[in-house]
Short mmCIF file of C-alpha atoms and ligand atoms in Angstrom, two decimals:
data_model
loop_
_atom_site.label_atom_id
_atom_site.label_comp_id
_atom_site.label_asym_id
_atom_site.label_seq_id
_atom_site.Cartn_x
_atom_site.Cartn_y
_atom_site.Cartn_z
CA MET A 1494 -5.02 -40.54 -32.35
CA PHE A 1495 -2.71 -37.52 -32.58
CA THR A 1496 -5.70 -35.17 -33.05
CA ASP A 1497 -7.44 -36.79 -30.06
CA MET A 1498 -4.40 -36.12 -27.90
CA ALA A 1499 -4.03 -32.58 -29.24
CA CYS A 1500 -7.71 -31.89 -28.54
CA PHE A 1501 -7.31 -33.32 -25.02
CA SER A 1502 -4.32 -31.17 -24.16
CA ALA A 1503 -5.68 -28.05 -25.86
CA PHE A 1504 -9.19 -28.06 -24.38
CA VAL A 1505 -10.00 -30.75 -21.85
CA LEU A 1506 -6.81 -30.57 -19.79
CA PRO A 1507 -6.85 -26.79 -19.18
CA ILE A 1508 -10.52 -26.87 -18.20
CA TRP A 1509 -9.93 -29.79 -15.87
CA LEU A 1510 -6.93 -28.04 -14.30
CA LEU A 1511 -8.88 -24.81 -13.90
CA THR A 1512 -11.83 -26.46 -12.16
CA LYS A 1513 -9.41 -28.44 -9.96
CA ARG A 1514 -7.73 -25.15 -8.92
CA ARG A 1515 -11.10 -23.57 -8.18
CA ARG A 1516 -12.08 -26.64 -6.14
CA ASN A 1517 -8.86 -26.38 -4.12
CA GLN A 1518 -9.39 -22.68 -3.52
CA ARG A 1519 -12.92 -23.30 -2.34
CA GLU A 1520 -11.70 -25.96 0.03
CA LYS A 1521 -9.12 -23.58 1.45
CA GLY A 1522 -11.54 -20.65 1.40
CA THR A 1523 -14.91 -20.03 2.99
CA LYS A 1524 -16.31 -22.94 4.93
CA VAL A 1525 -18.75 -21.12 7.15
CA LYS A 1526 -21.63 -18.93 6.04
CA ARG A 1527 -20.55 -15.46 7.03
CA VAL A 1528 -22.86 -13.09 8.89
CA ALA A 1529 -23.10 -9.52 7.53
CA LEU A 1530 -21.74 -6.68 9.68
CA ALA A 1531 -25.22 -5.17 9.91
CA ASN A 1532 -26.42 -8.29 11.74
CA MET A 1533 -23.68 -8.42 14.38
CA PRO A 1534 -24.59 -8.24 18.09
CA PRO A 1535 -24.51 -4.66 19.44
CA LEU A 1536 -21.30 -3.65 21.23
CA VAL A 1537 -21.67 -3.28 25.00
CA ASN A 1538 -18.16 -2.16 26.02
CA ASP A 1539 -16.62 0.24 23.50
CA LEU A 1540 -14.03 1.68 25.92
CA ILE A 1541 -11.00 0.73 23.78
CA LEU A 1542 -12.53 2.20 20.62
CA ARG A 1543 -13.23 5.47 22.41
CA ALA A 1544 -9.71 5.59 23.87
CA ALA A 1545 -8.22 4.85 20.43
CA ARG A 1546 -10.23 7.66 18.84
CA GLY A 1547 -9.11 10.04 21.58
CA GLU A 1548 -12.60 10.37 23.05
CA HIS A 1549 -13.29 10.71 26.76
CA VAL A 1550 -13.09 7.50 28.85
CA GLU A 1551 -13.98 6.75 32.48
CA ARG A 1552 -10.89 4.55 32.85
CA PRO A 1553 -8.19 3.35 30.44
CA PRO A 1554 -9.07 0.07 28.69
CA VAL A 1555 -6.83 -2.96 29.22
CA TRP A 1556 -5.82 -6.00 27.18
CA MET A 1557 -2.65 -8.04 26.77
CA MET A 1558 -0.64 -8.85 23.66
CA ARG A 1559 -0.54 -12.67 23.31
CA GLN A 1560 -3.44 -12.92 25.75
CA ALA A 1561 -4.58 -16.13 24.01
CA GLY A 1562 -1.55 -18.29 24.62
CA ARG A 1563 0.34 -20.88 26.54
CA TYR A 1564 0.14 -19.22 29.96
CA LEU A 1565 -3.49 -20.42 29.97
CA PRO A 1566 -3.95 -24.12 30.89
CA GLU A 1567 -7.14 -24.21 28.79
CA PHE A 1568 -5.09 -23.06 25.76
CA ARG A 1569 -2.42 -25.70 26.40
CA ALA A 1570 -5.11 -28.38 26.68
CA LYS A 1571 -6.45 -27.47 23.23
CA ARG A 1572 -2.93 -27.20 21.78
CA LEU A 1573 -2.08 -30.72 22.96
CA GLN A 1574 -4.72 -32.04 20.58
CA THR A 1575 -3.95 -29.87 17.54
CA ASP A 1576 -1.05 -28.46 15.56
CA PHE A 1577 -0.68 -24.66 15.86
CA PHE A 1578 -1.49 -23.72 12.24
CA THR A 1579 -4.37 -26.23 12.11
CA MET A 1580 -5.82 -24.32 15.06
CA CYS A 1581 -5.41 -21.07 13.11
CA ARG A 1582 -7.09 -22.63 10.08
CA THR A 1583 -10.08 -24.05 11.98
CA PRO A 1584 -12.46 -21.12 12.63
CA THR A 1585 -14.32 -22.80 15.51
CA LEU A 1586 -11.05 -23.61 17.30
CA ALA A 1587 -9.52 -20.18 16.62
CA CYS A 1588 -12.75 -18.66 17.98
CA GLU A 1589 -12.69 -20.81 21.10
CA VAL A 1590 -9.11 -19.88 22.05
CA THR A 1591 -9.66 -16.22 21.18
CA LEU A 1592 -12.48 -16.16 23.74
CA GLN A 1593 -10.62 -18.10 26.46
CA PRO A 1594 -8.99 -15.03 28.07
CA LEU A 1595 -12.30 -13.15 28.22
CA GLU A 1596 -14.12 -16.12 29.79
CA ARG A 1597 -11.50 -16.17 32.51
CA PHE A 1598 -11.02 -12.39 32.87
CA PRO A 1599 -14.25 -10.44 32.29
CA GLY A 1600 -12.25 -7.29 33.18
CA LEU A 1601 -10.55 -7.37 29.74
CA ASP A 1602 -11.62 -4.68 27.27
CA ALA A 1603 -10.65 -6.33 23.97
CA LEU A 1604 -10.15 -9.64 22.20
CA ILE A 1605 -7.47 -10.28 19.59
CA ILE A 1606 -8.14 -12.92 16.97
CA PHE A 1607 -6.09 -16.08 17.43
CA SER A 1608 -3.81 -16.37 14.41
CA ASP A 1609 -0.19 -15.53 13.59
CA ILE A 1610 1.70 -12.92 11.60
CA LEU A 1611 3.32 -15.75 9.61
CA VAL A 1612 0.13 -16.66 7.75
CA ILE A 1613 1.13 -14.04 5.13
CA PRO A 1614 4.39 -15.81 4.18
CA GLN A 1615 2.31 -19.00 3.98
CA ALA A 1616 -0.11 -17.26 1.60
CA MET A 1617 2.93 -16.25 -0.48
CA GLY A 1618 3.77 -19.92 -0.95
CA MET A 1619 6.24 -20.52 1.89
CA GLU A 1620 6.01 -23.40 4.31
CA VAL A 1621 6.03 -22.45 8.02
CA LEU A 1622 5.97 -24.96 10.87
CA MET A 1623 5.54 -24.28 14.58
CA VAL A 1624 8.15 -26.44 16.31
CA LYS A 1625 7.85 -27.19 20.01
CA GLY A 1626 10.54 -25.44 22.01
CA LYS A 1627 11.79 -23.58 18.93
CA GLY A 1628 8.93 -21.43 17.62
CA PRO A 1629 8.31 -20.83 13.92
CA VAL A 1630 10.55 -22.59 11.40
CA PHE A 1631 10.65 -22.13 7.61
CA PRO A 1632 12.13 -25.33 6.13
CA ALA A 1633 13.06 -23.41 2.93
CA PRO A 1634 13.75 -19.75 3.79
CA LEU A 1635 14.53 -17.10 1.14
CA ARG A 1636 18.28 -17.23 0.71
CA ASP A 1637 19.14 -16.96 -2.96
CA PRO A 1638 17.80 -13.65 -4.32
CA ASP A 1639 17.25 -15.10 -7.80
CA THR A 1640 15.88 -18.59 -7.42
CA ASP A 1641 14.09 -18.22 -4.08
CA PHE A 1642 12.53 -14.83 -4.82
CA ALA A 1643 11.17 -16.10 -8.14
CA LYS A 1644 9.27 -18.85 -6.31
CA LEU A 1645 7.34 -16.38 -4.15
CA ILE A 1646 3.71 -15.66 -4.97
CA LEU A 1647 3.72 -11.84 -4.89
CA GLU A 1648 0.00 -11.44 -5.58
CA PRO A 1649 -1.78 -14.29 -3.84
CA ASP A 1650 -5.55 -14.70 -3.92
CA ILE A 1651 -6.20 -13.39 -0.40
CA ASP A 1652 -9.72 -14.83 -0.09
CA ALA A 1653 -8.57 -18.27 -1.19
CA GLU A 1654 -5.41 -18.33 0.93
CA LEU A 1655 -6.53 -16.48 4.06
CA GLY A 1656 -10.30 -16.95 3.99
CA TYR A 1657 -10.00 -19.06 7.14
CA VAL A 1658 -8.89 -15.96 9.08
CA PHE A 1659 -11.93 -14.02 7.84
CA ASP A 1660 -14.17 -16.95 8.82
CA ALA A 1661 -12.55 -17.10 12.28
CA ILE A 1662 -13.09 -13.36 12.76
CA ASN A 1663 -16.69 -13.57 11.63
CA VAL A 1664 -17.54 -16.48 13.97
CA THR A 1665 -15.67 -14.89 16.88
CA ARG A 1666 -17.43 -11.56 16.45
CA ILE A 1667 -20.75 -13.37 16.86
CA GLN A 1668 -19.60 -15.54 19.76
CA ALA A 1669 -18.15 -12.50 21.54
CA ARG A 1670 -21.78 -11.33 21.79
CA GLY A 1671 -20.72 -7.69 21.77
CA ARG A 1672 -18.98 -7.97 25.15
CA VAL A 1673 -15.79 -6.26 23.88
CA PRO A 1674 -14.35 -5.30 20.46
CA LEU A 1675 -12.38 -7.81 18.38
CA ILE A 1676 -8.91 -6.79 17.14
CA GLY A 1677 -7.56 -8.06 13.81
CA PHE A 1678 -3.86 -7.84 12.95
CA THR A 1679 -1.04 -8.28 10.48
CA GLY A 1680 2.72 -8.53 10.60
CA ALA A 1681 4.50 -5.50 9.13
CA PRO A 1682 6.58 -5.83 5.94
CA TRP A 1683 10.09 -5.63 7.43
CA THR A 1684 9.32 -8.11 10.23
CA LEU A 1685 7.77 -10.58 7.78
CA MET A 1686 10.62 -10.16 5.29
CA ALA A 1687 13.13 -10.82 8.08
CA TYR A 1688 11.31 -14.01 9.12
CA MET A 1689 11.11 -15.17 5.50
CA ILE A 1690 14.86 -14.76 5.02
CA GLU A 1691 16.04 -15.96 8.45
CA GLY A 1692 13.64 -18.88 8.44
CA GLY A 1693 12.79 -18.38 12.12
CA GLY A 1694 13.85 -16.45 15.19
CA SER A 1695 17.41 -15.10 15.20
CA ARG A 1696 19.61 -13.10 17.59
CA THR A 1697 21.54 -11.36 14.83
CA LEU A 1698 19.22 -11.33 11.80
CA HIS A 1699 22.43 -11.64 9.78
CA ASN A 1700 20.82 -13.23 6.74
CA ALA A 1701 18.08 -10.61 6.59
CA LYS A 1702 20.61 -7.81 7.08
CA ARG A 1703 22.89 -9.19 4.38
CA TRP A 1704 19.91 -9.23 1.99
CA LEU A 1705 18.77 -5.73 2.96
CA TYR A 1706 22.22 -4.17 2.43
CA THR A 1707 23.18 -6.22 -0.63
CA TYR A 1708 19.91 -6.17 -2.56
CA PRO A 1709 18.10 -2.98 -1.54
CA ASP A 1710 16.01 -2.87 -4.72
CA LEU A 1711 14.90 -6.45 -4.44
CA SER A 1712 14.21 -5.85 -0.74
CA ARG A 1713 11.92 -2.96 -1.69
CA LYS A 1714 10.11 -5.18 -4.18
CA LEU A 1715 9.47 -7.72 -1.46
CA LEU A 1716 8.45 -5.06 1.08
CA GLU A 1717 6.05 -3.54 -1.47
CA ALA A 1718 4.47 -6.92 -2.21
CA ILE A 1719 3.96 -7.62 1.50
CA THR A 1720 2.53 -4.11 1.97
CA ARG A 1721 -0.09 -4.67 -0.75
CA ILE A 1722 -1.05 -8.02 0.75
CA ALA A 1723 -1.22 -6.58 4.30
CA ILE A 1724 -3.56 -3.78 3.18
CA GLU A 1725 -6.00 -6.12 1.44
CA TYR A 1726 -5.76 -8.54 4.34
CA LEU A 1727 -6.59 -5.84 6.91
CA VAL A 1728 -9.49 -4.43 4.89
CA LYS A 1729 -10.97 -7.92 4.55
CA GLN A 1730 -10.57 -8.53 8.28
CA VAL A 1731 -12.70 -5.46 8.96
CA GLN A 1732 -15.27 -6.53 6.37
CA SER A 1733 -15.50 -9.86 8.23
CA GLY A 1734 -15.95 -8.26 11.66
CA ALA A 1735 -12.69 -6.90 13.10
CA GLN A 1736 -13.44 -3.67 15.01
CA MET A 1737 -9.86 -2.49 15.47
CA LEU A 1738 -6.54 -3.40 13.81
CA GLN A 1739 -2.95 -3.74 14.95
CA VAL A 1740 0.21 -3.89 12.85
CA PHE A 1741 3.15 -5.73 14.47
CA GLU A 1742 6.61 -4.47 13.47
CA SER A 1743 8.23 -6.67 16.09
CA TRP A 1744 11.74 -6.35 14.64
CA ALA A 1745 11.71 -2.57 14.13
CA GLY A 1746 14.36 -2.24 16.85
CA GLU A 1747 16.83 -4.28 14.80
CA LEU A 1748 17.07 -1.51 12.19
CA ASP A 1749 19.23 1.57 12.67
CA THR A 1750 17.46 4.94 12.31
CA ASP A 1751 18.41 5.29 8.63
CA CYS A 1752 17.26 1.79 7.68
CA PHE A 1753 14.09 2.21 9.73
CA ARG A 1754 13.28 5.35 7.73
CA LYS A 1755 14.02 3.56 4.45
CA PHE A 1756 12.76 0.04 4.94
CA SER A 1757 10.06 0.21 7.60
CA LEU A 1758 8.41 3.61 8.07
CA PRO A 1759 7.30 4.18 4.43
CA TYR A 1760 5.52 0.82 4.34
CA LEU A 1761 3.95 1.27 7.77
CA THR A 1762 2.66 4.66 6.63
CA GLN A 1763 1.30 3.22 3.39
CA ILE A 1764 -0.49 0.47 5.31
CA ALA A 1765 -2.24 2.93 7.66
CA LYS A 1766 -3.20 5.42 4.96
CA GLU A 1767 -4.34 2.99 2.25
CA THR A 1768 -6.18 0.71 4.64
CA LYS A 1769 -8.10 3.71 5.99
CA ALA A 1770 -8.82 5.07 2.50
CA LYS A 1771 -10.03 1.70 1.25
CA LEU A 1772 -12.22 1.20 4.31
CA SER A 1773 -13.63 4.68 4.03
CA SER A 1774 -14.55 4.10 0.36
CA ILE A 1775 -16.81 1.24 1.49
CA GLY A 1776 -18.25 3.14 4.44
CA LEU A 1777 -16.13 1.53 7.17
CA SER A 1778 -13.72 2.99 9.69
CA VAL A 1779 -11.75 1.40 12.53
CA PRO A 1780 -8.84 2.59 14.70
CA ILE A 1781 -5.43 1.19 13.79
CA THR A 1782 -2.49 0.60 16.14
CA ILE A 1783 1.18 0.36 15.22
CA PHE A 1784 3.48 -1.56 17.54
CA ALA A 1785 7.02 -0.99 16.26
CA LYS A 1786 8.97 -2.65 19.02
CA GLY A 1787 12.30 -0.99 19.77
CA ALA A 1788 11.67 2.01 17.51
CA ASN A 1789 11.24 4.56 20.26
CA HIS A 1790 13.59 6.85 18.31
CA ALA A 1791 10.83 7.09 15.69
CA LEU A 1792 7.86 7.88 17.93
CA GLU A 1793 7.49 11.39 16.56
CA ASP A 1794 7.57 10.21 12.92
CA LEU A 1795 5.13 7.44 13.75
CA SER A 1796 2.73 9.94 15.30
CA TYR A 1797 2.39 11.52 11.82
CA SER A 1798 2.09 8.23 9.93
CA GLY A 1799 -1.68 7.80 9.98
CA TYR A 1800 -2.12 5.50 12.99
CA ASP A 1801 -4.57 6.23 15.80
CA VAL A 1802 -2.63 4.34 18.46
CA ILE A 1803 1.08 3.74 19.01
CA GLY A 1804 2.15 0.77 21.11
CA VAL A 1805 5.34 1.33 23.09
CA ASP A 1806 7.75 -1.14 24.68
CA TRP A 1807 8.96 -0.85 28.26
CA VAL A 1808 12.31 0.83 27.69
CA ILE A 1809 10.81 4.29 27.28
CA ASP A 1810 9.43 6.44 30.07
CA PRO A 1811 5.67 7.05 29.61
CA LYS A 1812 6.08 10.82 29.94
CA GLU A 1813 8.87 10.84 27.36
CA ALA A 1814 6.70 8.78 24.96
CA ARG A 1815 3.86 11.29 25.38
CA ARG A 1816 6.25 14.20 24.80
CA CYS A 1817 7.38 12.62 21.47
CA VAL A 1818 3.87 12.09 20.10
CA GLY A 1819 2.17 15.22 21.49
CA ASP A 1820 -1.60 14.81 21.67
CA ARG A 1821 -1.81 13.44 18.12
CA VAL A 1822 -2.30 9.78 19.07
CA THR A 1823 -3.34 7.40 21.83
CA LEU A 1824 -0.51 5.45 23.46
CA GLN A 1825 -0.61 1.74 24.34
CA GLY A 1826 1.68 -0.20 26.67
CA ASN A 1827 4.14 -0.45 28.25
CA LEU A 1828 4.54 -2.56 31.39
CA ASP A 1829 7.81 -4.49 31.50
CA PRO A 1830 6.54 -8.05 30.88
CA GLY A 1831 9.03 -9.07 33.59
CA ALA A 1832 7.01 -7.12 36.16
CA MET A 1833 4.38 -9.87 35.91
CA TYR A 1834 6.79 -12.04 37.94
CA ALA A 1835 6.93 -9.47 40.76
CA PRO A 1836 5.06 -9.99 44.06
CA LYS A 1837 1.39 -9.02 43.77
CA ASN A 1838 1.69 -5.71 45.63
CA VAL A 1839 4.73 -4.67 43.57
CA LEU A 1840 2.97 -5.50 40.29
CA LYS A 1841 -0.10 -3.53 41.38
CA GLU A 1842 2.05 -0.56 42.35
CA LYS A 1843 3.83 -0.66 38.96
CA VAL A 1844 0.50 -0.65 37.12
CA ALA A 1845 -0.85 2.23 39.23
CA ASP A 1846 2.32 4.27 38.59
CA MET A 1847 2.15 3.53 34.89
CA ILE A 1848 -1.43 4.79 34.64
CA GLN A 1849 -0.49 7.85 36.66
CA ASN A 1850 2.36 8.57 34.23
CA PHE A 1851 0.47 7.98 30.98
CA GLY A 1852 -2.73 9.56 32.28
CA VAL A 1853 -6.24 8.15 31.97
CA GLN A 1854 -7.12 9.76 28.60
CA LYS A 1855 -5.69 8.68 25.23
CA TYR A 1856 -4.19 5.63 26.82
CA ILE A 1857 -4.65 1.85 26.52
CA VAL A 1858 -3.08 -0.32 29.23
CA ASN A 1859 -1.01 -3.22 27.93
CA LEU A 1860 2.36 -4.87 28.38
CA GLY A 1861 5.40 -3.57 26.50
CA TRP A 1862 5.42 -6.95 24.68
CA GLY A 1863 3.50 -10.21 24.75
CA MET A 1864 2.49 -12.61 27.51
CA GLN A 1865 5.05 -15.37 28.06
CA PRO A 1866 4.52 -19.11 28.53
CA PHE A 1867 6.04 -19.00 32.06
CA MET A 1868 3.44 -16.51 33.25
CA THR A 1869 0.39 -17.73 35.13
CA PRO A 1870 -3.29 -16.83 34.90
CA THR A 1871 -2.98 -15.40 38.42
CA MET A 1872 -0.42 -12.87 37.19
CA ALA A 1873 -2.69 -11.83 34.32
CA GLY A 1874 -5.62 -11.52 36.75
CA THR A 1875 -3.57 -9.33 39.11
CA PHE A 1876 -2.53 -7.11 36.19
CA ILE A 1877 -6.13 -6.61 35.00
CA ASP A 1878 -7.48 -6.08 38.53
CA ALA A 1879 -4.73 -3.54 39.15
CA VAL A 1880 -6.01 -1.42 36.26
CA HIS A 1881 -9.59 -1.41 37.58
CA GLU A 1882 -8.38 -0.72 41.14
CA ALA A 1883 -5.88 1.99 40.20
CA VAL A 1884 -8.57 4.02 38.56
CA SER A 1885 -11.08 3.69 41.37
CA ARG A 1886 -8.27 4.69 43.76
CA ASN A 1887 -7.65 7.85 41.70
CA GLU A 1888 -11.31 8.87 41.80
O1 CP3 B 612 -3.34 -13.59 21.80
C1 CP3 B 612 -2.84 -13.03 20.80
O2 CP3 B 612 -2.03 -12.09 20.89
C2 CP3 B 612 -3.31 -13.42 19.44
C3 CP3 B 612 -2.56 -14.35 18.71
C4 CP3 B 612 -1.15 -14.06 18.26
C5 CP3 B 612 -0.19 -15.10 18.17
N1 CP3 B 612 0.91 -14.60 17.55
C6 CP3 B 612 -0.41 -16.46 18.65
C7 CP3 B 612 0.76 -17.31 18.93
C8 CP3 B 612 -0.55 -12.90 17.75
C9 CP3 B 612 -1.10 -11.49 17.68
C10 CP3 B 612 0.73 -13.27 17.28
C11 CP3 B 612 1.63 -12.33 16.61
C12 CP3 B 612 3.01 -12.74 16.35
N2 CP3 B 612 3.47 -13.96 15.93
C13 CP3 B 612 4.12 -11.86 16.39
C14 CP3 B 612 4.03 -10.38 16.70
C15 CP3 B 612 3.95 -10.13 18.14
C16 CP3 B 612 5.26 -10.32 18.86
O3 CP3 B 612 5.29 -11.19 19.74
O4 CP3 B 612 6.23 -9.63 18.53
C17 CP3 B 612 5.26 -12.60 16.06
C18 CP3 B 612 6.67 -12.08 15.99
C19 CP3 B 612 4.83 -13.93 15.76
C20 CP3 B 612 5.66 -15.06 15.31
C21 CP3 B 612 5.65 -16.12 16.32
N3 CP3 B 612 4.59 -16.97 16.56
C22 CP3 B 612 6.70 -16.47 17.22
C23 CP3 B 612 8.05 -15.79 17.30
C24 CP3 B 612 6.25 -17.53 17.98
C25 CP3 B 612 7.05 -18.32 18.99
C26 CP3 B 612 7.20 -17.59 20.24
C27 CP3 B 612 6.18 -18.05 21.23
O5 CP3 B 612 5.59 -17.21 21.94
O6 CP3 B 612 5.99 -19.25 21.29
C28 CP3 B 612 4.90 -17.79 17.59
C29 CP3 B 612 4.02 -18.80 18.17
C30 CP3 B 612 2.71 -18.37 18.72
N4 CP3 B 612 1.90 -17.42 18.19
C31 CP3 B 612 2.08 -18.92 19.87
C32 CP3 B 612 0.85 -18.26 19.99
C33 CP3 B 612 -0.20 -18.53 21.01
C34 CP3 B 612 2.61 -20.06 20.73
C35 CP3 B 612 2.83 -21.24 19.86
C36 CP3 B 612 2.34 -22.55 20.38
O7 CP3 B 612 1.22 -22.66 20.90
O8 CP3 B 612 3.08 -23.51 20.19
#
């Protein structure tokens, strides 16, 4: 009897547990048969890729951060039926909402895959919920540096945990039928770390700041782990079909210049350089954008950090932004999102002035931050039309 039990726990149990784990990973992983990059529909409009690479363009390309979102009634209708992260995890649904803005506005020059930056903390073992009226909530944020940090999965199996994003990208690339390029993205290490510690949005980031100043070494460990994950995640997005990438350091502006140089910039630089090197070793190359919101003080440093495009928020003058980065990179931005609420003629004038100030070359038109739920499709349409009209007016 004892030997039977010993045999069971020594051999049968581990094998059963192992196959169960594999089964779970498969269930979480690939569900659709992926199409190889070589068999993707040819790209018709490559304006944004040319602008990002600094090549000549006839007019600046335009897209909007958070263009797939609640300002669209067709998005809200889908969201009523499904929880936010279930939408992210269902490739057909993620594909459908990614395409919604392009179906409505054929004047757009890019799609961005519907997902969220917080899927990385989820892959690291943290629970994240999207709560109506509140935004993202972590029921158990990182608070205690010993016990909570030890629970984190620092080297998750990216295919098993985030395979649904790669599936969504692959399906969307096909369904986009080459109309415009598809952008993949990741959250940047500091922004993700801050969310993981705060457990959601915060005005002060006091928990994250306390952690950063009190446990700098542990903070670096966490930032390094997120950096490694982000690099593998971005490379795999390109292998699945993403034609351009963007890194969101949304909380860059919460760091002072010294902390930005210590806790953000090195990781952003590593992400750009290693992602490019890894892609190049497998014969792939895509432009990468950094959007470090609020870090206008660091534009010059960022222009040497390996990115092709730098996104800028609306509190910097376009000419000043260009002066900081020289001709090393393409700039993206930076309409005050609030200008979307202006009367039509005022909005159009703002867009025309902005293009005049950035110039047509090495420039991608966007907002200085994302679309907001109170905006309307009409506002988005006016914004996009204004870009097309401003350029024909300048000709
Ligand atoms: O259209 C797109 O831009 C693609 C999809 C996308 C979403 N989130 C969908 C989303 C992208 C690129 C993001 C990035 C993201 N997510 C960032 C970086 C960009 C930024 O805004 O600074 C951040 C900080 C998050 C975390 C996050 N997700 C927050 C703070 C919120 C709540 C705020 C809000 O707008 O509601 C979300 C939710 C979210 N992500 C929504 C969408 C469409 C709305 C949620 C819903 O439908 O309930």
